[in-house]
Amino acid sequence: MSHIVIVGGGVIGVCTAYYLAERGARVTIIEKGDIASGCSYGNAGLIVPSHSVPLAAPGVLWRGIKWMRDPESPFYIRPRLDRDLVRWLWRFRGFCTDAHLHRAVPVIRDLSHLSLGLFRELAERGTVDSGFRQDGVLMVYRTAAALADGHHEARVLGDAGITATVLDGDGARAVEPALRPDIAGGVYFPDDAHVTPDRFVIGLGRVVERMGVTVRTGTEVLGFATAGRRIAAVETTRGDIPCDDVVLAAGSWSPGVARGLALDLPIQAAKGYSITYEQPANGPRVPMLLVESRFAVTPMRGERVDTLRFGGTLELAGLDLSIDRRRVGAITRGARDYLTLPQEMKLLEVWRGLRPCTPDGLPLIGRPRRWDNLVVAAGHAMIGLSLGPVTGQLVAQTIAGEKPLLDLGPLDPDRFA
Ligand SMILES: Cc1cc2nc3c(=O)[nH]c(=O)nc-3n(C[C@H](O)[C@H](O)[C@H](O)COP(=O)(O)OP(=O)(O)OC[C@H]3O[C@@H](n4cnc5c(N)ncnc54)[C@H](O)[C@@H]3O)c2cc1C
């Protein structure tokens, strides 16, 4: 392996650099901001084989359209005349079926399990101190109707080999005593884990630098110099960088970068917010997904203080990073419908990020036919943190010419062409 240039210093780019450097490759990461300045910084930190259901699931699109007029709804499509959005929604609609669900769940499950194993290995080896814990994730339901859907989902996931325990209200409160007395119940996934995402990505960024990877932050990729079917150099705001292989890991910005290579990547940005507080006394101890509100709650290990993070909303609004304070307010208010929390909590940070979403809910990982020395690794939507290590391993195996850990067919970046 010779010189490999990775575009993007998020969880996908940094994990890829790690597994390439482990194989002795010469690697450069090019990042327009800082390491983890995109979606990988303030997410909910959950590593979730239990989340093996893709965004494209029956009923999702119609719920999004119904909620378009509600400024506090958890799923929102900002109306705009954008050809790429219309094409994306049309394709997405086609995947909102039970048949697709049954095809996609095993693929995401296998990726997630492998990735969880790699997270565990990184923690056990002491490679990076990321606050990794395997405390499970509790899905919490306020209403009996939603709990019945939860039972159905637990059965679908159970058939796919994912362990889930169905709990009534008392059972759920035994797992997490901070839950309110009026919740209907929960489904507990004991194998799920979590990290503090910025600690993981920034920490691994430092590790790869020590392994010899060149990390060029504050450097934006503008285009590519090509020769026939090969990329000869990556053109940046700080000059051209010659390369033997390129990995495109620019998250929601990947379609814009790929246009310079005549590639049409169907990725739409889906904005989400997180609000991080100092962990209050007797605050929640178990990561949770508050199902009707679609919010995540994650207690996290900080370097100085422990924190409690609320994350949520999914807004198809393009590459817009503005903060809508109504949606931010709805997240903490919504959490109080499920949890007994102190009136006053110490706010540490409000954050937003853009999830890179494909129409079928599966990432794009592999070599597109058009180029001999390009690997795409983007479109991880709601589970990019979870899938960071396995994606890094798969990309490194592809570039090294090794047999990949699993079949990359369903992740083919050309599958929509
Ligand atoms: C509220 C919220 C909660 C979430 N919770 C979870 C969770 O619990 N578990 C989970 O698994 N996932 C979660 N996610 C999803 C996860 O955060 C993303 O899937 C993941 O971070 C995507 O990583 P990435 O490396 O592909 O993209 P990014 O982290 O966005 O990295 C892409 C990088 O490319 C850089 N870049 C872009 N263009 C250029 C250019 N031209 N030149 C140089 N650099 C460039 C950007 O600056 C950026 O740093 C959540 C997301 C949100 C918004």
CSV table of C-alpha atoms and ligand atoms in Angstrom, one decimal:
chain,number,residue,atom,x,y,z
A,1,MET,CA,0.0,0.0,0.0
A,2,SER,CA,1.3,3.4,-0.8
A,3,HIS,CA,-0.1,6.9,-0.1
A,4,ILE,CA,-3.7,7.0,0.9
A,5,VAL,CA,-5.6,10.3,1.3
A,6,ILE,CA,-8.8,10.3,3.4
A,7,VAL,CA,-11.2,13.1,2.8
A,8,GLY,CA,-13.0,13.9,6.1
A,9,GLY,CA,-11.9,13.7,9.8
A,10,GLY,CA,-15.1,12.3,11.3
A,11,VAL,CA,-15.6,8.9,12.9
A,12,ILE,CA,-15.5,7.2,9.5
A,13,GLY,CA,-12.3,8.9,8.3
A,14,VAL,CA,-10.4,8.5,11.6
A,15,CYS,CA,-11.4,4.8,12.0
A,16,THR,CA,-10.3,4.2,8.4
A,17,ALA,CA,-7.0,5.9,9.1
A,18,TYR,CA,-6.5,3.7,12.2
A,19,TYR,CA,-7.0,0.3,10.4
A,20,LEU,CA,-4.9,1.5,7.4
A,21,ALA,CA,-2.1,2.6,9.7
A,22,GLU,CA,-2.3,-0.7,11.5
A,23,ARG,CA,-1.4,-2.3,8.2
A,24,GLY,CA,1.6,0.0,7.8
A,25,ALA,CA,0.1,2.3,5.1
A,26,ARG,CA,1.1,5.9,4.6
A,27,VAL,CA,-2.0,7.9,5.3
A,28,THR,CA,-3.1,11.5,5.2
A,29,ILE,CA,-6.4,12.8,6.6
A,30,ILE,CA,-7.7,16.0,5.1
A,31,GLU,CA,-10.2,17.8,7.2
A,32,LYS,CA,-11.7,21.3,6.4
A,33,GLY,CA,-12.4,22.0,10.1
A,34,ASP,CA,-11.0,20.1,13.1
A,35,ILE,CA,-11.1,16.4,13.8
A,36,ALA,CA,-14.7,15.5,14.8
A,37,SER,CA,-16.0,19.0,13.8
A,38,GLY,CA,-18.9,17.4,11.8
A,39,CYS,CA,-21.6,15.0,12.8
A,40,SER,CA,-19.2,12.9,14.9
A,41,TYR,CA,-18.8,15.3,17.7
A,42,GLY,CA,-22.1,15.7,19.7
A,43,ASN,CA,-24.1,12.7,18.8
A,44,ALA,CA,-25.8,10.4,21.3
A,45,GLY,CA,-22.8,8.0,21.4
A,46,LEU,CA,-24.9,4.9,21.2
A,47,ILE,CA,-23.4,1.7,19.7
A,48,VAL,CA,-26.6,-0.1,18.9
A,49,PRO,CA,-27.0,-3.5,17.3
A,50,SER,CA,-30.6,-3.0,18.5
A,51,HIS,CA,-30.9,-0.1,16.0
A,52,SER,CA,-30.7,-2.4,13.1
A,53,VAL,CA,-33.9,-1.0,11.6
A,54,PRO,CA,-33.1,1.5,8.8
A,55,LEU,CA,-34.7,4.9,8.6
A,56,ALA,CA,-36.6,3.8,5.6
A,57,ALA,CA,-39.3,1.8,7.4
A,58,PRO,CA,-43.1,1.4,6.7
A,59,GLY,CA,-45.0,4.6,7.6
A,60,VAL,CA,-42.0,6.9,8.1
A,61,LEU,CA,-42.4,9.1,5.1
A,62,TRP,CA,-46.1,9.8,5.7
A,63,ARG,CA,-45.4,10.7,9.3
A,64,GLY,CA,-42.8,13.1,8.1
A,65,ILE,CA,-45.2,14.7,5.7
A,66,LYS,CA,-47.9,14.9,8.4
A,67,TRP,CA,-45.4,16.6,10.8
A,68,MET,CA,-44.2,19.2,8.2
A,69,ARG,CA,-46.4,21.9,9.8
A,70,ASP,CA,-45.3,21.2,13.4
A,71,PRO,CA,-42.2,23.2,14.3
A,72,GLU,CA,-41.5,20.9,17.3
A,73,SER,CA,-42.0,17.5,15.5
A,74,PRO,CA,-39.2,15.0,15.8
A,75,PHE,CA,-39.1,14.3,11.9
A,76,TYR,CA,-39.4,17.2,9.6
A,77,ILE,CA,-39.0,17.7,5.8
A,78,ARG,CA,-38.3,21.4,5.0
A,79,PRO,CA,-40.4,22.1,1.8
A,80,ARG,CA,-38.0,23.2,-1.0
A,81,LEU,CA,-37.7,22.8,-4.7
A,82,ASP,CA,-34.5,20.8,-4.9
A,83,ARG,CA,-34.1,18.1,-7.6
A,84,ASP,CA,-31.8,16.0,-5.4
A,85,LEU,CA,-34.2,16.0,-2.5
A,86,VAL,CA,-37.2,15.1,-4.7
A,87,ARG,CA,-35.3,12.2,-6.2
A,88,TRP,CA,-34.1,11.1,-2.8
A,89,LEU,CA,-37.6,11.2,-1.3
A,90,TRP,CA,-39.0,9.2,-4.3
A,91,ARG,CA,-36.3,6.5,-3.8
A,92,PHE,CA,-36.8,6.6,0.0
A,93,ARG,CA,-40.6,6.0,-0.5
A,94,GLY,CA,-39.8,2.9,-2.5
A,95,PHE,CA,-37.8,1.5,0.4
A,96,CYS,CA,-40.4,2.1,3.1
A,97,THR,CA,-41.7,-1.5,2.9
A,98,ASP,CA,-41.7,-4.6,5.0
A,99,ALA,CA,-39.7,-6.5,2.3
A,100,HIS,CA,-36.9,-3.9,2.5
A,101,LEU,CA,-37.0,-4.0,6.3
A,102,HIS,CA,-36.4,-7.8,6.3
A,103,ARG,CA,-33.5,-7.4,3.7
A,104,ALA,CA,-31.8,-4.5,5.5
A,105,VAL,CA,-32.0,-5.6,9.2
A,106,PRO,CA,-29.6,-8.5,8.9
A,107,VAL,CA,-27.1,-6.4,7.0
A,108,ILE,CA,-27.1,-3.6,9.6
A,109,ARG,CA,-27.1,-6.2,12.4
A,110,ASP,CA,-24.0,-7.9,11.1
A,111,LEU,CA,-22.2,-4.6,10.6
A,112,SER,CA,-23.2,-3.4,14.1
A,113,HIS,CA,-22.1,-6.7,15.8
A,114,LEU,CA,-18.7,-6.6,14.2
A,115,SER,CA,-18.3,-2.9,15.0
A,116,LEU,CA,-19.3,-3.5,18.7
A,117,GLY,CA,-16.6,-6.2,18.9
A,118,LEU,CA,-14.0,-3.8,17.5
A,119,PHE,CA,-15.1,-1.0,20.0
A,120,ARG,CA,-14.7,-3.6,22.8
A,121,GLU,CA,-11.2,-4.5,21.5
A,122,LEU,CA,-10.1,-0.9,21.3
A,123,ALA,CA,-11.3,-0.3,24.9
A,124,GLU,CA,-9.7,-3.5,26.2
A,125,ARG,CA,-6.4,-2.8,24.5
A,126,GLY,CA,-6.5,0.7,26.0
A,127,THR,CA,-6.0,2.2,22.5
A,128,VAL,CA,-8.4,5.1,23.3
A,129,ASP,CA,-10.1,6.2,26.5
A,130,SER,CA,-13.6,6.9,25.2
A,131,GLY,CA,-15.8,6.2,28.2
A,132,PHE,CA,-16.9,2.9,26.5
A,133,ARG,CA,-19.5,1.0,28.6
A,134,GLN,CA,-21.7,-1.9,27.8
A,135,ASP,CA,-24.8,-1.0,29.9
A,136,GLY,CA,-27.4,-1.8,27.2
A,137,VAL,CA,-30.1,0.6,25.9
A,138,LEU,CA,-33.6,0.8,27.2
A,139,MET,CA,-36.4,1.7,24.7
A,140,VAL,CA,-39.1,3.5,26.7
A,141,TYR,CA,-42.8,3.7,25.7
A,142,ARG,CA,-45.3,6.1,27.3
A,143,THR,CA,-48.4,4.6,25.6
A,144,ALA,CA,-49.7,1.0,25.4
A,145,ALA,CA,-50.2,1.3,21.6
A,146,ALA,CA,-46.5,2.3,21.1
A,147,LEU,CA,-45.4,-0.5,23.5
A,148,ALA,CA,-47.3,-3.0,21.3
A,149,ASP,CA,-45.3,-1.7,18.3
A,150,GLY,CA,-42.2,-2.1,20.4
A,151,HIS,CA,-43.1,-5.7,21.1
A,152,HIS,CA,-43.4,-6.3,17.3
A,153,GLU,CA,-40.0,-4.6,16.6
A,154,ALA,CA,-38.4,-6.7,19.4
A,155,ARG,CA,-39.8,-9.8,17.7
A,156,VAL,CA,-38.4,-8.8,14.3
A,157,LEU,CA,-35.0,-8.0,15.9
A,158,GLY,CA,-35.2,-11.2,18.0
A,159,ASP,CA,-35.7,-13.2,14.7
A,160,ALA,CA,-32.6,-11.5,13.5
A,161,GLY,CA,-30.7,-12.7,16.6
A,162,ILE,CA,-30.7,-9.5,18.7
A,163,THR,CA,-31.4,-10.1,22.4
A,164,ALA,CA,-34.3,-8.0,23.7
A,165,THR,CA,-36.2,-8.2,27.0
A,166,VAL,CA,-39.8,-6.9,27.0
A,167,LEU,CA,-40.7,-5.0,30.3
A,168,ASP,CA,-43.8,-3.6,31.8
A,169,GLY,CA,-43.7,-0.2,33.6
A,170,ASP,CA,-42.3,-1.6,36.9
A,171,GLY,CA,-39.8,-3.7,35.0
A,172,ALA,CA,-38.5,-0.7,33.1
A,173,ARG,CA,-38.3,1.4,36.3
A,174,ALA,CA,-36.3,-1.4,37.9
A,175,VAL,CA,-33.7,-0.9,35.1
A,176,GLU,CA,-33.9,2.9,35.2
A,177,PRO,CA,-35.3,4.4,38.5
A,178,ALA,CA,-35.4,7.9,37.0
A,179,LEU,CA,-38.4,6.9,34.8
A,180,ARG,CA,-41.8,8.5,35.6
A,181,PRO,CA,-44.5,6.3,37.2
A,182,ASP,CA,-46.9,6.7,34.2
A,183,ILE,CA,-44.7,5.1,31.5
A,184,ALA,CA,-46.2,2.0,29.8
A,185,GLY,CA,-43.1,-0.1,29.6
A,186,GLY,CA,-39.9,-0.7,27.8
A,187,VAL,CA,-37.7,-3.1,25.7
A,188,TYR,CA,-34.2,-3.6,27.1
A,189,PHE,CA,-31.3,-4.4,24.8
A,190,PRO,CA,-28.5,-5.6,27.1
A,191,ASP,CA,-25.8,-5.9,24.5
A,192,ASP,CA,-25.8,-2.3,23.4
A,193,ALA,CA,-23.0,0.0,24.5
A,194,HIS,CA,-22.0,3.7,24.4
A,195,VAL,CA,-19.0,6.0,24.3
A,196,THR,CA,-18.5,9.7,24.6
A,197,PRO,CA,-18.2,10.4,20.9
A,198,ASP,CA,-15.9,13.4,20.8
A,199,ARG,CA,-13.5,11.6,23.2
A,200,PHE,CA,-13.5,8.5,20.9
A,201,VAL,CA,-13.0,10.4,17.7
A,202,ILE,CA,-10.6,13.1,18.9
A,203,GLY,CA,-8.7,10.5,21.0
A,204,LEU,CA,-8.4,8.1,18.1
A,205,GLY,CA,-7.2,11.0,15.9
A,206,ARG,CA,-4.3,11.5,18.4
A,207,VAL,CA,-3.6,7.8,18.3
A,208,VAL,CA,-3.3,7.7,14.5
A,209,GLU,CA,-1.0,10.7,14.5
A,210,ARG,CA,1.3,8.8,16.9
A,211,MET,CA,1.1,5.9,14.5
A,212,GLY,CA,2.5,8.2,11.7
A,213,VAL,CA,-0.7,9.4,10.0
A,214,THR,CA,-0.5,13.0,8.7
A,215,VAL,CA,-3.6,15.0,9.9
A,216,ARG,CA,-4.1,18.2,7.9
A,217,THR,CA,-6.9,20.1,9.6
A,218,GLY,CA,-8.2,23.5,8.3
A,219,THR,CA,-7.7,22.1,4.8
A,220,GLU,CA,-10.6,21.9,2.4
A,221,VAL,CA,-10.8,19.6,-0.6
A,222,LEU,CA,-11.7,21.5,-3.7
A,223,GLY,CA,-11.4,18.9,-6.4
A,224,PHE,CA,-9.2,16.2,-8.0
A,225,ALA,CA,-6.6,15.9,-10.6
A,226,THR,CA,-7.3,12.8,-12.6
A,227,ALA,CA,-5.6,10.7,-15.3
A,228,GLY,CA,-7.8,8.1,-17.1
A,229,ARG,CA,-9.5,6.0,-14.4
A,230,ARG,CA,-7.3,7.2,-11.6
A,231,ILE,CA,-7.1,10.1,-9.2
A,232,ALA,CA,-3.6,11.5,-9.3
A,233,ALA,CA,-3.9,14.2,-6.7
A,234,VAL,CA,-6.3,15.8,-4.3
A,235,GLU,CA,-6.6,19.5,-4.8
A,236,THR,CA,-7.0,21.5,-1.5
A,237,THR,CA,-7.0,25.0,-0.2
A,238,ARG,CA,-3.4,24.3,0.9
A,239,GLY,CA,-2.1,22.8,-2.4
A,240,ASP,CA,-2.3,19.6,-4.3
A,241,ILE,CA,-1.6,16.3,-2.5
A,242,PRO,CA,-0.5,13.4,-4.7
A,243,CYS,CA,-2.1,10.1,-3.9
A,244,ASP,CA,-2.3,6.4,-4.8
A,245,ASP,CA,-5.7,5.8,-3.2
A,246,VAL,CA,-8.5,8.1,-2.0
A,247,VAL,CA,-11.1,7.4,0.6
A,248,LEU,CA,-14.2,9.7,0.5
A,249,ALA,CA,-15.5,10.0,4.1
A,250,ALA,CA,-16.9,13.5,4.1
A,251,GLY,CA,-20.3,12.6,5.7
A,252,SER,CA,-23.1,14.8,4.5
A,253,TRP,CA,-20.7,16.8,2.3
A,254,SER,CA,-19.7,13.7,0.3
A,255,PRO,CA,-22.1,14.4,-2.7
A,256,GLY,CA,-20.6,17.8,-3.2
A,257,VAL,CA,-17.0,16.5,-3.1
A,258,ALA,CA,-18.0,13.5,-5.3
A,259,ARG,CA,-19.4,15.8,-8.0
A,260,GLY,CA,-15.8,16.7,-8.8
A,261,LEU,CA,-15.4,13.0,-9.8
A,262,ALA,CA,-18.6,12.9,-11.8
A,263,LEU,CA,-20.3,10.7,-9.1
A,264,ASP,CA,-23.9,11.1,-8.1
A,265,LEU,CA,-24.1,10.0,-4.4
A,266,PRO,CA,-27.7,10.0,-3.1
A,267,ILE,CA,-27.1,11.4,0.4
A,268,GLN,CA,-29.4,13.9,2.1
A,269,ALA,CA,-28.3,15.7,5.3
A,270,ALA,CA,-30.7,15.1,8.2
A,271,LYS,CA,-30.1,17.7,11.0
A,272,GLY,CA,-30.3,16.6,14.6
A,273,TYR,CA,-29.6,18.4,17.9
A,274,SER,CA,-28.1,17.5,21.2
A,275,ILE,CA,-28.2,19.2,24.5
A,276,THR,CA,-25.6,18.3,27.1
A,277,TYR,CA,-26.0,18.9,30.8
A,278,GLU,CA,-23.8,18.2,33.8
A,279,GLN,CA,-25.1,14.9,35.1
A,280,PRO,CA,-27.5,15.8,38.0
A,281,ALA,CA,-27.5,13.9,41.3
A,282,ASN,CA,-29.7,10.8,40.9
A,283,GLY,CA,-29.8,11.4,37.1
A,284,PRO,CA,-30.5,8.6,34.7
A,285,ARG,CA,-27.7,5.9,34.6
A,286,VAL,CA,-28.8,3.8,31.6
A,287,PRO,CA,-28.9,5.0,28.0
A,288,MET,CA,-32.4,5.3,26.7
A,289,LEU,CA,-34.5,5.9,23.6
A,290,LEU,CA,-37.7,7.7,24.3
A,291,VAL,CA,-39.7,6.2,21.6
A,292,GLU,CA,-42.8,8.4,20.9
A,293,SER,CA,-40.6,11.5,21.1
A,294,ARG,CA,-37.7,9.9,19.2
A,295,PHE,CA,-35.1,11.3,21.6
A,296,ALA,CA,-32.0,9.6,23.0
A,297,VAL,CA,-30.8,10.1,26.5
A,298,THR,CA,-27.2,9.1,27.2
A,299,PRO,CA,-25.3,9.4,30.5
A,300,MET,CA,-21.6,9.9,29.4
A,301,ARG,CA,-18.3,9.7,31.1
A,302,GLY,CA,-16.5,13.1,30.6
A,303,GLU,CA,-12.8,13.7,31.2
A,304,ARG,CA,-13.6,16.2,33.9
A,305,VAL,CA,-17.3,15.9,34.7
A,306,ASP,CA,-19.9,13.2,33.8
A,307,THR,CA,-22.7,14.5,31.5
A,308,LEU,CA,-26.2,13.8,30.5
A,309,ARG,CA,-27.0,14.2,26.8
A,310,PHE,CA,-30.4,14.5,25.1
A,311,GLY,CA,-30.3,14.1,21.4
A,312,GLY,CA,-32.9,14.0,18.7
A,313,THR,CA,-35.0,15.5,15.8
A,314,LEU,CA,-34.4,14.6,12.2
A,315,GLU,CA,-34.8,17.5,9.8
A,316,LEU,CA,-34.3,17.1,6.0
A,317,ALA,CA,-33.2,20.7,5.5
A,318,GLY,CA,-30.1,20.4,3.3
A,319,LEU,CA,-26.6,21.5,4.5
A,320,ASP,CA,-28.1,24.0,6.9
A,321,LEU,CA,-26.5,24.2,10.3
A,322,SER,CA,-28.7,26.9,11.8
A,323,ILE,CA,-30.2,26.2,15.2
A,324,ASP,CA,-34.0,26.2,15.6
A,325,ARG,CA,-34.5,26.9,19.3
A,326,ARG,CA,-38.1,25.6,19.2
A,327,ARG,CA,-36.8,22.1,18.3
A,328,VAL,CA,-34.0,22.3,20.9
A,329,GLY,CA,-36.5,23.3,23.6
A,330,ALA,CA,-38.8,20.5,22.5
A,331,ILE,CA,-36.1,17.9,23.2
A,332,THR,CA,-35.6,18.7,27.0
A,333,ARG,CA,-39.4,19.3,27.5
A,334,GLY,CA,-40.1,16.0,25.7
A,335,ALA,CA,-37.6,14.1,28.0
A,336,ARG,CA,-39.5,15.3,31.1
A,337,ASP,CA,-42.6,13.4,29.8
A,338,TYR,CA,-40.6,10.2,30.5
A,339,LEU,CA,-38.1,11.1,33.2
A,340,THR,CA,-38.1,12.7,36.6
A,341,LEU,CA,-35.4,15.4,36.3
A,342,PRO,CA,-34.4,18.3,38.5
A,343,GLN,CA,-36.0,21.6,37.5
A,344,GLU,CA,-32.5,23.2,37.2
A,345,MET,CA,-29.7,21.5,35.3
A,346,LYS,CA,-26.4,22.9,34.4
A,347,LEU,CA,-26.3,23.4,30.6
A,348,LEU,CA,-22.9,22.6,29.0
A,349,GLU,CA,-23.6,22.7,25.3
A,350,VAL,CA,-26.3,22.9,22.6
A,351,TRP,CA,-25.0,21.2,19.4
A,352,ARG,CA,-26.3,20.3,15.9
A,353,GLY,CA,-25.0,17.9,13.3
A,354,LEU,CA,-25.9,16.6,9.9
A,355,ARG,CA,-26.5,12.9,9.5
A,356,PRO,CA,-25.6,11.6,6.1
A,357,CYS,CA,-28.7,9.6,4.9
A,358,THR,CA,-29.1,7.3,1.9
A,359,PRO,CA,-32.6,6.4,0.6
A,360,ASP,CA,-32.3,2.8,1.7
A,361,GLY,CA,-30.8,3.4,5.1
A,362,LEU,CA,-27.6,1.5,4.3
A,363,PRO,CA,-24.2,3.2,4.0
A,364,LEU,CA,-22.2,3.4,0.8
A,365,ILE,CA,-19.0,1.4,1.3
A,366,GLY,CA,-16.8,0.2,-1.6
A,367,ARG,CA,-15.2,1.1,-4.8
A,368,PRO,CA,-17.4,2.8,-7.4
A,369,ARG,CA,-16.9,1.4,-10.9
A,370,ARG,CA,-15.9,4.8,-12.4
A,371,TRP,CA,-12.5,5.0,-10.6
A,372,ASP,CA,-9.8,2.4,-9.9
A,373,ASN,CA,-8.4,4.1,-6.8
A,374,LEU,CA,-11.3,5.5,-4.9
A,375,VAL,CA,-13.2,4.0,-2.0
A,376,VAL,CA,-16.5,5.6,-0.8
A,377,ALA,CA,-17.3,5.4,2.9
A,378,ALA,CA,-20.3,7.6,3.6
A,379,GLY,CA,-24.0,7.7,4.2
A,380,HIS,CA,-24.1,6.1,7.7
A,381,ALA,CA,-27.2,8.1,8.8
A,382,MET,CA,-28.2,7.5,12.4
A,383,ILE,CA,-25.6,4.8,13.1
A,384,GLY,CA,-22.4,6.3,11.9
A,385,LEU,CA,-20.7,6.2,15.3
A,386,SER,CA,-21.8,2.6,15.8
A,387,LEU,CA,-20.4,1.6,12.4
A,388,GLY,CA,-17.2,3.6,12.5
A,389,PRO,CA,-14.8,0.8,13.4
A,390,VAL,CA,-16.3,-1.8,11.1
A,391,THR,CA,-16.3,0.7,8.2
A,392,GLY,CA,-12.7,1.5,8.9
A,393,GLN,CA,-11.8,-2.2,8.8
A,394,LEU,CA,-13.8,-2.8,5.6
A,395,VAL,CA,-12.2,0.1,3.8
A,396,ALA,CA,-8.7,-0.9,4.9
A,397,GLN,CA,-9.4,-4.5,3.8
A,398,THR,CA,-10.6,-3.2,0.4
A,399,ILE,CA,-7.5,-1.1,-0.2
A,400,ALA,CA,-5.2,-3.9,1.0
A,401,GLY,CA,-6.8,-6.4,-1.3
A,402,GLU,CA,-7.9,-8.6,1.6
A,403,LYS,CA,-11.2,-10.5,1.8
A,404,PRO,CA,-13.6,-8.2,3.6
A,405,LEU,CA,-15.1,-9.2,6.9
A,406,LEU,CA,-18.5,-9.4,5.2
A,407,ASP,CA,-20.1,-9.2,1.7
A,408,LEU,CA,-20.0,-5.6,0.5
A,409,GLY,CA,-22.7,-6.2,-2.2
A,410,PRO,CA,-25.6,-4.5,-0.3
A,411,LEU,CA,-23.4,-1.5,0.4
A,412,ASP,CA,-22.2,-1.0,-3.2
A,413,PRO,CA,-21.9,2.8,-3.8
A,414,ASP,CA,-23.1,2.3,-7.4
A,415,ARG,CA,-26.4,0.6,-6.3
A,416,PHE,CA,-28.5,3.6,-7.2
A,417,ALA,CA,-26.8,4.4,-10.5
B,1,LIG,C1,-28.5,14.2,17.2
B,1,LIG,C2,-27.7,13.1,16.6
B,1,LIG,C3,-27.5,11.9,17.4
B,1,LIG,C4,-26.8,10.8,16.8
B,1,LIG,N1,-26.7,9.7,17.6
B,1,LIG,C5,-26.0,8.6,17.2
B,1,LIG,C6,-25.8,7.5,18.0
B,1,LIG,O1,-26.2,7.5,19.1
B,1,LIG,N2,-25.1,6.4,17.5
B,1,LIG,C7,-24.6,6.4,16.2
B,1,LIG,O2,-24.1,5.4,15.7
B,1,LIG,N3,-24.8,7.5,15.4
B,1,LIG,C8,-25.4,8.6,15.8
B,1,LIG,N4,-25.6,9.7,15.0
B,1,LIG,C9,-25.1,9.7,13.6
B,1,LIG,C10,-23.6,9.9,13.6
B,1,LIG,O3,-23.3,11.1,14.3
B,1,LIG,C11,-23.2,10.0,12.1
B,1,LIG,O4,-23.7,9.0,11.3
B,1,LIG,C12,-21.6,10.0,12.0
B,1,LIG,O5,-21.1,11.0,12.8
B,1,LIG,C13,-21.2,10.3,10.5
B,1,LIG,O6,-19.8,10.3,10.5
B,1,LIG,P1,-19.0,10.7,9.2
B,1,LIG,O7,-17.5,10.6,9.6
B,1,LIG,O8,-19.5,10.1,8.0
B,1,LIG,O9,-19.4,12.3,9.0
B,1,LIG,P2,-18.9,13.6,9.8
B,1,LIG,O10,-18.6,13.3,11.3
B,1,LIG,O11,-19.8,14.7,9.5
B,1,LIG,O12,-17.4,13.8,9.2
B,1,LIG,C14,-17.3,14.3,7.9
B,1,LIG,C15,-16.1,15.3,7.9
B,1,LIG,O13,-15.8,15.7,6.6
B,1,LIG,C16,-15.3,17.0,6.6
B,1,LIG,N5,-15.4,17.6,5.3
B,1,LIG,C17,-16.5,17.8,4.5
B,1,LIG,N6,-16.2,18.3,3.3
B,1,LIG,C18,-14.9,18.4,3.3
B,1,LIG,C19,-14.0,18.9,2.3
B,1,LIG,N7,-14.4,19.4,1.1
B,1,LIG,N8,-12.7,18.9,2.6
B,1,LIG,C20,-12.2,18.4,3.8
B,1,LIG,N9,-13.0,17.9,4.8
B,1,LIG,C21,-14.4,17.9,4.5
B,1,LIG,C22,-16.3,17.7,7.6
B,1,LIG,O14,-15.7,18.9,8.1
B,1,LIG,C23,-16.5,16.6,8.6
B,1,LIG,O15,-15.6,16.7,9.7
B,1,LIG,C24,-26.3,10.9,15.5
B,1,LIG,C25,-26.4,12.0,14.8
B,1,LIG,C26,-27.1,13.1,15.3
B,1,LIG,C27,-27.2,14.4,14.5
